[in-house]
JSON list of C-alpha atoms in Angstrom, two decimals:
[
{"chain": "A", "resi": 1, "resn": "MET", "atom": "CA", "xyz": [0.04, -0.17, -0.24]},
{"chain": "A", "resi": 2, "resn": "ARG", "atom": "CA", "xyz": [1.01, 3.82, -0.64]},
{"chain": "A", "resi": 3, "resn": "ILE", "atom": "CA", "xyz": [0.57, 5.32, 2.89]},
{"chain": "A", "resi": 4, "resn": "LEU", "atom": "CA", "xyz": [0.41, 9.17, 3.69]},
{"chain": "A", "resi": 5, "resn": "LEU", "atom": "CA", "xyz": [1.69, 9.28, 7.20]},
{"chain": "A", "resi": 6, "resn": "ILE", "atom": "CA", "xyz": [1.63, 12.94, 9.03]},
{"chain": "A", "resi": 7, "resn": "GLY", "atom": "CA", "xyz": [3.84, 13.42, 12.01]},
{"chain": "A", "resi": 8, "resn": "ALA", "atom": "CA", "xyz": [6.43, 10.85, 10.55]},
{"chain": "A", "resi": 9, "resn": "GLY", "atom": "CA", "xyz": [9.09, 12.38, 12.28]},
{"chain": "A", "resi": 10, "resn": "GLY", "atom": "CA", "xyz": [8.09, 12.30, 15.84]},
{"chain": "A", "resi": 11, "resn": "THR", "atom": "CA", "xyz": [8.36, 9.77, 18.38]},
{"chain": "A", "resi": 12, "resn": "LEU", "atom": "CA", "xyz": [5.16, 7.94, 17.43]},
{"chain": "A", "resi": 13, "resn": "GLY", "atom": "CA", "xyz": [5.44, 8.84, 13.76]},
{"chain": "A", "resi": 14, "resn": "GLY", "atom": "CA", "xyz": [8.70, 7.08, 13.53]},
{"chain": "A", "resi": 15, "resn": "ALA", "atom": "CA", "xyz": [7.40, 3.81, 15.20]},
{"chain": "A", "resi": 16, "resn": "VAL", "atom": "CA", "xyz": [4.44, 3.86, 12.90]},
{"chain": "A", "resi": 17, "resn": "ARG", "atom": "CA", "xyz": [6.50, 4.06, 10.03]},
{"chain": "A", "resi": 18, "resn": "GLU", "atom": "CA", "xyz": [9.07, 1.53, 11.00]},
{"chain": "A", "resi": 19, "resn": "ALA", "atom": "CA", "xyz": [6.24, -0.92, 11.64]},
{"chain": "A", "resi": 20, "resn": "LEU", "atom": "CA", "xyz": [4.72, -0.24, 8.37]},
{"chain": "A", "resi": 21, "resn": "THR", "atom": "CA", "xyz": [7.72, -0.35, 6.01]},
{"chain": "A", "resi": 22, "resn": "GLU", "atom": "CA", "xyz": [8.57, -3.64, 7.62]},
{"chain": "A", "resi": 23, "resn": "ARG", "atom": "CA", "xyz": [5.56, -4.81, 6.38]},
{"chain": "A", "resi": 24, "resn": "GLY", "atom": "CA", "xyz": [6.38, -4.23, 2.66]},
{"chain": "A", "resi": 25, "resn": "HIS", "atom": "CA", "xyz": [4.53, -0.54, 2.61]},
{"chain": "A", "resi": 26, "resn": "LYS", "atom": "CA", "xyz": [5.56, 2.39, 1.04]},
{"chain": "A", "resi": 27, "resn": "VAL", "atom": "CA", "xyz": [5.17, 5.17, 3.37]},
{"chain": "A", "resi": 28, "resn": "ILE", "atom": "CA", "xyz": [5.50, 8.98, 2.57]},
{"chain": "A", "resi": 29, "resn": "GLY", "atom": "CA", "xyz": [6.32, 10.81, 5.67]},
{"chain": "A", "resi": 30, "resn": "VAL", "atom": "CA", "xyz": [4.66, 14.13, 5.88]},
{"chain": "A", "resi": 31, "resn": "GLY", "atom": "CA", "xyz": [6.40, 16.67, 8.34]},
{"chain": "A", "resi": 32, "resn": "ARG", "atom": "CA", "xyz": [5.54, 20.61, 9.14]},
{"chain": "A", "resi": 33, "resn": "SER", "atom": "CA", "xyz": [9.60, 21.28, 8.56]},
{"chain": "A", "resi": 34, "resn": "GLY", "atom": "CA", "xyz": [10.72, 18.09, 6.94]},
{"chain": "A", "resi": 35, "resn": "GLY", "atom": "CA", "xyz": [9.88, 14.50, 5.50]},
{"chain": "A", "resi": 36, "resn": "ASP", "atom": "CA", "xyz": [9.13, 13.15, 2.31]},
{"chain": "A", "resi": 37, "resn": "LEU", "atom": "CA", "xyz": [7.01, 15.99, 2.01]},
{"chain": "A", "resi": 38, "resn": "VAL", "atom": "CA", "xyz": [6.11, 19.29, 3.86]},
{"chain": "A", "resi": 39, "resn": "ALA", "atom": "CA", "xyz": [3.03, 20.84, 4.76]},
{"chain": "A", "resi": 40, "resn": "ASP", "atom": "CA", "xyz": [1.42, 22.47, 7.88]},
{"chain": "A", "resi": 41, "resn": "VAL", "atom": "CA", "xyz": [-1.70, 20.58, 8.24]},
{"chain": "A", "resi": 42, "resn": "THR", "atom": "CA", "xyz": [-3.89, 22.75, 9.82]},
{"chain": "A", "resi": 43, "resn": "ASP", "atom": "CA", "xyz": [-3.91, 25.09, 6.65]},
{"chain": "A", "resi": 44, "resn": "PRO", "atom": "CA", "xyz": [-6.68, 23.76, 4.44]},
{"chain": "A", "resi": 45, "resn": "GLU", "atom": "CA", "xyz": [-4.95, 24.88, 1.56]},
{"chain": "A", "resi": 46, "resn": "ALA", "atom": "CA", "xyz": [-2.04, 23.04, 2.47]},
{"chain": "A", "resi": 47, "resn": "VAL", "atom": "CA", "xyz": [-3.66, 19.95, 2.76]},
{"chain": "A", "resi": 48, "resn": "ALA", "atom": "CA", "xyz": [-5.03, 20.30, -0.77]},
{"chain": "A", "resi": 49, "resn": "ARG", "atom": "CA", "xyz": [-1.47, 21.08, -2.02]},
{"chain": "A", "resi": 50, "resn": "LEU", "atom": "CA", "xyz": [-0.29, 17.73, -0.17]},
{"chain": "A", "resi": 51, "resn": "TYR", "atom": "CA", "xyz": [-2.63, 15.57, -1.84]},
{"chain": "A", "resi": 52, "resn": "GLU", "atom": "CA", "xyz": [-1.72, 16.86, -5.38]},
{"chain": "A", "resi": 53, "resn": "GLU", "atom": "CA", "xyz": [1.85, 16.04, -4.40]},
{"chain": "A", "resi": 54, "resn": "ALA", "atom": "CA", "xyz": [1.05, 12.69, -2.62]},
{"chain": "A", "resi": 55, "resn": "GLY", "atom": "CA", "xyz": [-0.50, 11.26, -5.79]},
{"chain": "A", "resi": 56, "resn": "ALA", "atom": "CA", "xyz": [-2.78, 7.79, -5.34]},
{"chain": "A", "resi": 57, "resn": "LEU", "atom": "CA", "xyz": [-2.88, 6.28, -1.97]},
{"chain": "A", "resi": 58, "resn": "ASP", "atom": "CA", "xyz": [-4.28, 3.52, -0.18]},
{"chain": "A", "resi": 59, "resn": "ALA", "atom": "CA", "xyz": [-4.39, 5.23, 2.93]},
{"chain": "A", "resi": 60, "resn": "VAL", "atom": "CA", "xyz": [-3.76, 8.27, 5.25]},
{"chain": "A", "resi": 61, "resn": "ALA", "atom": "CA", "xyz": [-2.41, 8.07, 8.91]},
{"chain": "A", "resi": 62, "resn": "VAL", "atom": "CA", "xyz": [-2.16, 10.74, 11.45]},
{"chain": "A", "resi": 63, "resn": "ALA", "atom": "CA", "xyz": [0.68, 10.55, 14.30]},
{"chain": "A", "resi": 64, "resn": "ALA", "atom": "CA", "xyz": [0.62, 13.98, 15.24]},
{"chain": "A", "resi": 65, "resn": "GLY", "atom": "CA", "xyz": [-1.26, 17.06, 16.66]},
{"chain": "A", "resi": 66, "resn": "ASP", "atom": "CA", "xyz": [-0.51, 19.90, 18.95]},
{"chain": "A", "resi": 67, "resn": "ALA", "atom": "CA", "xyz": [-2.50, 21.00, 21.98]},
{"chain": "A", "resi": 68, "resn": "VAL", "atom": "CA", "xyz": [-1.98, 23.61, 24.49]},
{"chain": "A", "resi": 69, "resn": "PHE", "atom": "CA", "xyz": [-1.67, 22.19, 28.45]},
{"chain": "A", "resi": 70, "resn": "LYS", "atom": "CA", "xyz": [-2.84, 24.93, 30.74]},
{"chain": "A", "resi": 71, "resn": "PRO", "atom": "CA", "xyz": [-4.90, 24.70, 33.98]},
{"chain": "A", "resi": 72, "resn": "LEU", "atom": "CA", "xyz": [-8.32, 25.63, 32.92]},
{"chain": "A", "resi": 73, "resn": "GLY", "atom": "CA", "xyz": [-8.52, 28.75, 34.80]},
{"chain": "A", "resi": 74, "resn": "GLU", "atom": "CA", "xyz": [-5.36, 30.11, 32.66]},
{"chain": "A", "resi": 75, "resn": "LEU", "atom": "CA", "xyz": [-6.76, 28.58, 29.31]},
{"chain": "A", "resi": 76, "resn": "THR", "atom": "CA", "xyz": [-7.47, 31.69, 26.82]},
{"chain": "A", "resi": 77, "resn": "ALA", "atom": "CA", "xyz": [-10.13, 31.35, 23.97]},
{"chain": "A", "resi": 78, "resn": "ASP", "atom": "CA", "xyz": [-7.02, 31.33, 21.36]},
{"chain": "A", "resi": 79, "resn": "ASP", "atom": "CA", "xyz": [-5.68, 28.39, 23.65]},
{"chain": "A", "resi": 80, "resn": "PHE", "atom": "CA", "xyz": [-8.83, 26.36, 22.71]},
{"chain": "A", "resi": 81, "resn": "THR", "atom": "CA", "xyz": [-8.79, 27.51, 19.14]},
{"chain": "A", "resi": 82, "resn": "THR", "atom": "CA", "xyz": [-5.27, 26.46, 18.64]},
{"chain": "A", "resi": 83, "resn": "THR", "atom": "CA", "xyz": [-5.45, 22.89, 20.19]},
{"chain": "A", "resi": 84, "resn": "PHE", "atom": "CA", "xyz": [-9.11, 22.26, 18.53]},
{"chain": "A", "resi": 85, "resn": "ARG", "atom": "CA", "xyz": [-6.95, 23.38, 15.14]},
{"chain": "A", "resi": 86, "resn": "GLY", "atom": "CA", "xyz": [-3.97, 21.54, 15.61]},
{"chain": "A", "resi": 87, "resn": "LYS", "atom": "CA", "xyz": [-5.54, 18.15, 17.27]},
{"chain": "A", "resi": 88, "resn": "ALA", "atom": "CA", "xyz": [-8.99, 17.93, 15.69]},
{"chain": "A", "resi": 89, "resn": "LEU", "atom": "CA", "xyz": [-9.54, 20.59, 12.62]},
{"chain": "A", "resi": 90, "resn": "SER", "atom": "CA", "xyz": [-6.78, 19.37, 10.85]},
{"chain": "A", "resi": 91, "resn": "GLN", "atom": "CA", "xyz": [-7.58, 15.52, 11.10]},
{"chain": "A", "resi": 92, "resn": "PHE", "atom": "CA", "xyz": [-10.86, 16.56, 10.06]},
{"chain": "A", "resi": 93, "resn": "GLU", "atom": "CA", "xyz": [-9.91, 18.25, 6.97]},
{"chain": "A", "resi": 94, "resn": "LEU", "atom": "CA", "xyz": [-7.41, 15.36, 5.86]},
{"chain": "A", "resi": 95, "resn": "VAL", "atom": "CA", "xyz": [-10.49, 13.19, 5.99]},
{"chain": "A", "resi": 96, "resn": "ARG", "atom": "CA", "xyz": [-12.51, 15.67, 4.01]},
{"chain": "A", "resi": 97, "resn": "GLN", "atom": "CA", "xyz": [-10.38, 16.47, 1.15]},
{"chain": "A", "resi": 98, "resn": "GLY", "atom": "CA", "xyz": [-8.74, 12.88, 1.42]},
{"chain": "A", "resi": 99, "resn": "ALA", "atom": "CA", "xyz": [-11.77, 10.90, 0.66]},
{"chain": "A", "resi": 100, "resn": "ARG", "atom": "CA", "xyz": [-11.29, 12.00, -3.03]},
{"chain": "A", "resi": 101, "resn": "HIS", "atom": "CA", "xyz": [-7.85, 10.93, -3.08]},
{"chain": "A", "resi": 102, "resn": "VAL", "atom": "CA", "xyz": [-7.52, 7.82, -1.31]},
{"chain": "A", "resi": 103, "resn": "ALA", "atom": "CA", "xyz": [-8.62, 4.32, -2.89]},
{"chain": "A", "resi": 104, "resn": "PRO", "atom": "CA", "xyz": [-12.18, 3.19, -2.66]},
{"chain": "A", "resi": 105, "resn": "ASN", "atom": "CA", "xyz": [-11.22, 0.38, -0.18]},
{"chain": "A", "resi": 106, "resn": "GLY", "atom": "CA", "xyz": [-8.54, 2.69, 1.68]},
{"chain": "A", "resi": 107, "resn": "SER", "atom": "CA", "xyz": [-8.60, 3.94, 5.33]},
{"chain": "A", "resi": 108, "resn": "PHE", "atom": "CA", "xyz": [-8.05, 6.69, 7.46]},
{"chain": "A", "resi": 109, "resn": "THR", "atom": "CA", "xyz": [-6.19, 6.41, 10.70]},
{"chain": "A", "resi": 110, "resn": "LEU", "atom": "CA", "xyz": [-6.60, 9.53, 13.10]},
{"chain": "A", "resi": 111, "resn": "VAL", "atom": "CA", "xyz": [-5.03, 9.61, 16.64]},
{"chain": "A", "resi": 112, "resn": "SER", "atom": "CA", "xyz": [-6.76, 10.73, 19.56]},
{"chain": "A", "resi": 113, "resn": "GLY", "atom": "CA", "xyz": [-5.51, 9.90, 23.16]},
{"chain": "A", "resi": 114, "resn": "ILE", "atom": "CA", "xyz": [-5.86, 8.64, 26.78]},
{"chain": "A", "resi": 115, "resn": "ILE", "atom": "CA", "xyz": [-7.20, 11.87, 28.17]},
{"chain": "A", "resi": 116, "resn": "ALA", "atom": "CA", "xyz": [-10.43, 11.82, 25.83]},
{"chain": "A", "resi": 117, "resn": "GLU", "atom": "CA", "xyz": [-11.62, 9.47, 28.73]},
{"chain": "A", "resi": 118, "resn": "GLN", "atom": "CA", "xyz": [-8.95, 9.58, 31.50]},
{"chain": "A", "resi": 119, "resn": "PRO", "atom": "CA", "xyz": [-8.44, 13.34, 32.19]},
{"chain": "A", "resi": 120, "resn": "ILE", "atom": "CA", "xyz": [-5.44, 15.08, 33.57]},
{"chain": "A", "resi": 121, "resn": "VAL", "atom": "CA", "xyz": [-4.94, 18.68, 35.65]},
{"chain": "A", "resi": 122, "resn": "ALA", "atom": "CA", "xyz": [-4.09, 21.13, 32.67]},
{"chain": "A", "resi": 123, "resn": "GLY", "atom": "CA", "xyz": [-5.59, 18.91, 30.04]},
{"chain": "A", "resi": 124, "resn": "ALA", "atom": "CA", "xyz": [-9.31, 20.34, 29.35]},
{"chain": "A", "resi": 125, "resn": "ALA", "atom": "CA", "xyz": [-8.48, 21.74, 25.92]},
{"chain": "A", "resi": 126, "resn": "ALA", "atom": "CA", "xyz": [-6.72, 18.48, 24.77]},
{"chain": "A", "resi": 127, "resn": "SER", "atom": "CA", "xyz": [-9.17, 16.19, 26.23]},
{"chain": "A", "resi": 128, "resn": "ALA", "atom": "CA", "xyz": [-11.97, 18.07, 24.27]},
{"chain": "A", "resi": 129, "resn": "ALA", "atom": "CA", "xyz": [-10.12, 17.83, 21.21]},
{"chain": "A", "resi": 130, "resn": "ASN", "atom": "CA", "xyz": [-9.19, 14.27, 21.57]},
{"chain": "A", "resi": 131, "resn": "GLY", "atom": "CA", "xyz": [-12.93, 13.40, 22.24]},
{"chain": "A", "resi": 132, "resn": "ALA", "atom": "CA", "xyz": [-14.06, 15.35, 19.16]},
{"chain": "A", "resi": 133, "resn": "VAL", "atom": "CA", "xyz": [-11.76, 13.21, 17.26]},
{"chain": "A", "resi": 134, "resn": "GLU", "atom": "CA", "xyz": [-13.56, 9.97, 18.34]},
{"chain": "A", "resi": 135, "resn": "ALA", "atom": "CA", "xyz": [-17.06, 11.46, 17.85]},
{"chain": "A", "resi": 136, "resn": "PHE", "atom": "CA", "xyz": [-15.72, 12.58, 14.44]},
{"chain": "A", "resi": 137, "resn": "VAL", "atom": "CA", "xyz": [-14.79, 9.02, 13.54]},
{"chain": "A", "resi": 138, "resn": "ARG", "atom": "CA", "xyz": [-17.67, 7.23, 14.59]},
{"chain": "A", "resi": 139, "resn": "ALA", "atom": "CA", "xyz": [-19.97, 9.85, 12.49]},
{"chain": "A", "resi": 140, "resn": "ALA", "atom": "CA", "xyz": [-17.37, 9.82, 9.39]},
{"chain": "A", "resi": 141, "resn": "ALA", "atom": "CA", "xyz": [-17.81, 5.84, 9.26]},
{"chain": "A", "resi": 142, "resn": "ILE", "atom": "CA", "xyz": [-21.28, 5.38, 8.32]},
{"chain": "A", "resi": 143, "resn": "GLU", "atom": "CA", "xyz": [-20.81, 7.75, 5.40]},
{"chain": "A", "resi": 144, "resn": "LEU", "atom": "CA", "xyz": [-17.41, 6.92, 4.13]},
{"chain": "A", "resi": 145, "resn": "PRO", "atom": "CA", "xyz": [-17.93, 3.16, 3.19]},
{"chain": "A", "resi": 146, "resn": "PRO", "atom": "CA", "xyz": [-16.21, 1.41, 1.40]},
{"chain": "A", "resi": 147, "resn": "GLN", "atom": "CA", "xyz": [-13.24, 3.70, 2.94]},
{"chain": "A", "resi": 148, "resn": "ARG", "atom": "CA", "xyz": [-12.75, 2.97, 6.44]},
{"chain": "A", "resi": 149, "resn": "ILE", "atom": "CA", "xyz": [-11.87, 5.11, 9.29]},
{"chain": "A", "resi": 150, "resn": "ASN", "atom": "CA", "xyz": [-10.58, 4.46, 12.69]},
{"chain": "A", "resi": 151, "resn": "ALA", "atom": "CA", "xyz": [-8.66, 6.25, 15.84]},
{"chain": "A", "resi": 152, "resn": "VAL", "atom": "CA", "xyz": [-5.79, 5.05, 17.85]},
{"chain": "A", "resi": 153, "resn": "SER", "atom": "CA", "xyz": [-5.76, 6.14, 21.49]},
{"chain": "A", "resi": 154, "resn": "PRO", "atom": "CA", "xyz": [-2.49, 5.65, 22.85]},
{"chain": "A", "resi": 155, "resn": "THR", "atom": "CA", "xyz": [-1.28, 6.54, 26.61]},
{"chain": "A", "resi": 156, "resn": "VAL", "atom": "CA", "xyz": [2.10, 8.26, 27.07]},
{"chain": "A", "resi": 157, "resn": "ALA", "atom": "CA", "xyz": [4.57, 6.45, 25.04]},
{"chain": "A", "resi": 158, "resn": "GLU", "atom": "CA", "xyz": [7.57, 5.73, 27.33]},
{"chain": "A", "resi": 159, "resn": "GLU", "atom": "CA", "xyz": [9.92, 7.59, 25.03]},
{"chain": "A", "resi": 160, "resn": "SER", "atom": "CA", "xyz": [7.73, 10.70, 25.36]},
{"chain": "A", "resi": 161, "resn": "LEU", "atom": "CA", "xyz": [8.19, 10.47, 29.17]},
{"chain": "A", "resi": 162, "resn": "PRO", "atom": "CA", "xyz": [10.99, 13.53, 29.84]},
{"chain": "A", "resi": 163, "resn": "ALA", "atom": "CA", "xyz": [8.41, 15.59, 27.91]},
{"chain": "A", "resi": 164, "resn": "TYR", "atom": "CA", "xyz": [5.34, 14.76, 29.33]},
{"chain": "A", "resi": 165, "resn": "GLY", "atom": "CA", "xyz": [5.77, 12.73, 32.21]},
{"chain": "A", "resi": 166, "resn": "PRO", "atom": "CA", "xyz": [4.89, 15.26, 34.69]},
{"chain": "A", "resi": 167, "resn": "PHE", "atom": "CA", "xyz": [1.74, 16.01, 33.17]},
{"chain": "A", "resi": 168, "resn": "PHE", "atom": "CA", "xyz": [0.67, 12.21, 33.60]},
{"chain": "A", "resi": 169, "resn": "PRO", "atom": "CA", "xyz": [1.50, 10.91, 37.23]},
{"chain": "A", "resi": 170, "resn": "GLY", "atom": "CA", "xyz": [0.73, 7.53, 37.90]},
{"chain": "A", "resi": 171, "resn": "MET", "atom": "CA", "xyz": [-0.32, 6.74, 34.64]},
{"chain": "A", "resi": 172, "resn": "GLU", "atom": "CA", "xyz": [1.14, 3.73, 32.70]},
{"chain": "A", "resi": 173, "resn": "THR", "atom": "CA", "xyz": [3.03, 4.09, 29.60]},
{"chain": "A", "resi": 174, "resn": "VAL", "atom": "CA", "xyz": [3.79, 1.85, 26.53]},
{"chain": "A", "resi": 175, "resn": "PRO", "atom": "CA", "xyz": [6.55, 1.56, 24.32]},
{"chain": "A", "resi": 176, "resn": "ALA", "atom": "CA", "xyz": [5.76, 3.86, 20.86]},
{"chain": "A", "resi": 177, "resn": "ALA", "atom": "CA", "xyz": [6.16, 0.36, 18.94]},
{"chain": "A", "resi": 178, "resn": "ARG", "atom": "CA", "xyz": [3.31, -0.99, 20.63]},
{"chain": "A", "resi": 179, "resn": "VAL", "atom": "CA", "xyz": [0.83, 1.85, 19.71]},
{"chain": "A", "resi": 180, "resn": "ALA", "atom": "CA", "xyz": [2.22, 1.26, 16.22]},
{"chain": "A", "resi": 181, "resn": "THR", "atom": "CA", "xyz": [0.86, -1.90, 16.12]},
{"chain": "A", "resi": 182, "resn": "ALA", "atom": "CA", "xyz": [-2.72, -0.32, 16.45]},
{"chain": "A", "resi": 183, "resn": "TYR", "atom": "CA", "xyz": [-1.90, 1.38, 13.13]},
{"chain": "A", "resi": 184, "resn": "VAL", "atom": "CA", "xyz": [-1.19, -1.86, 11.34]},
{"chain": "A", "resi": 185, "resn": "ARG", "atom": "CA", "xyz": [-4.21, -3.31, 12.88]},
{"chain": "A", "resi": 186, "resn": "SER", "atom": "CA", "xyz": [-6.59, -0.32, 11.36]},
{"chain": "A", "resi": 187, "resn": "ILE", "atom": "CA", "xyz": [-5.04, 0.09, 8.06]},
{"chain": "A", "resi": 188, "resn": "GLU", "atom": "CA", "xyz": [-4.64, -3.76, 7.23]},
{"chain": "A", "resi": 189, "resn": "GLY", "atom": "CA", "xyz": [-7.87, -4.88, 8.98]},
{"chain": "A", "resi": 190, "resn": "ALA", "atom": "CA", "xyz": [-11.29, -4.47, 7.89]},
{"chain": "A", "resi": 191, "resn": "GLN", "atom": "CA", "xyz": [-12.94, -2.57, 10.90]},
{"chain": "A", "resi": 192, "resn": "THR", "atom": "CA", "xyz": [-14.28, 1.03, 10.66]},
{"chain": "A", "resi": 193, "resn": "GLY", "atom": "CA", "xyz": [-15.53, 3.40, 13.21]},
{"chain": "A", "resi": 194, "resn": "GLN", "atom": "CA", "xyz": [-13.43, 1.89, 15.96]},
{"chain": "A", "resi": 195, "resn": "VAL", "atom": "CA", "xyz": [-11.11, 3.59, 18.45]},
{"chain": "A", "resi": 196, "resn": "TYR", "atom": "CA", "xyz": [-7.83, 1.40, 19.37]},
{"chain": "A", "resi": 197, "resn": "ARG", "atom": "CA", "xyz": [-7.15, 2.06, 22.63]},
{"chain": "A", "resi": 198, "resn": "VAL", "atom": "CA", "xyz": [-3.59, 1.29, 23.70]},
{"chain": "A", "resi": 199, "resn": "TRP", "atom": "CA", "xyz": [-3.28, 1.96, 27.45]}
]
């Protein structure tokens, strides 16, 4: 398969790319500042250009998304807007436009996160955006067939503890490689409308 992978240069994205490449897929990595293709997917016009550059695709997978982490009392309207654009709206746009570029039997794999269901202090904006992604997946799944759509909801990756550990006290971590297996399941499997939790 030809798979467009958003965030391929990150911790999770690197593990997903490795897992998919090992299984014989052609992965086209996308990053904001580097990769096989460069695009800021928070910009709908950049998404349109990305699909034109990428060519025929069998799947689109997302392994990145920006969110603002601040205590609720310190969050601004702009923080919520930034978080929804970075984590939710960008993924919605990849599906909205991508449906015309992905093979009829192709798939989309989005990313949410554990805090959609297990909230943390300073995570209200990110929790809301993750929940929106999961609701979108369930809704889109009834309109996209024969294309499929799922989400992967990971907990904190072991490799990301130095950056995010303080936000997730007492939560178990998983290796990024284990999260990557959920992407393989979504892309190569037959289910749609699912949220694959890797906690």
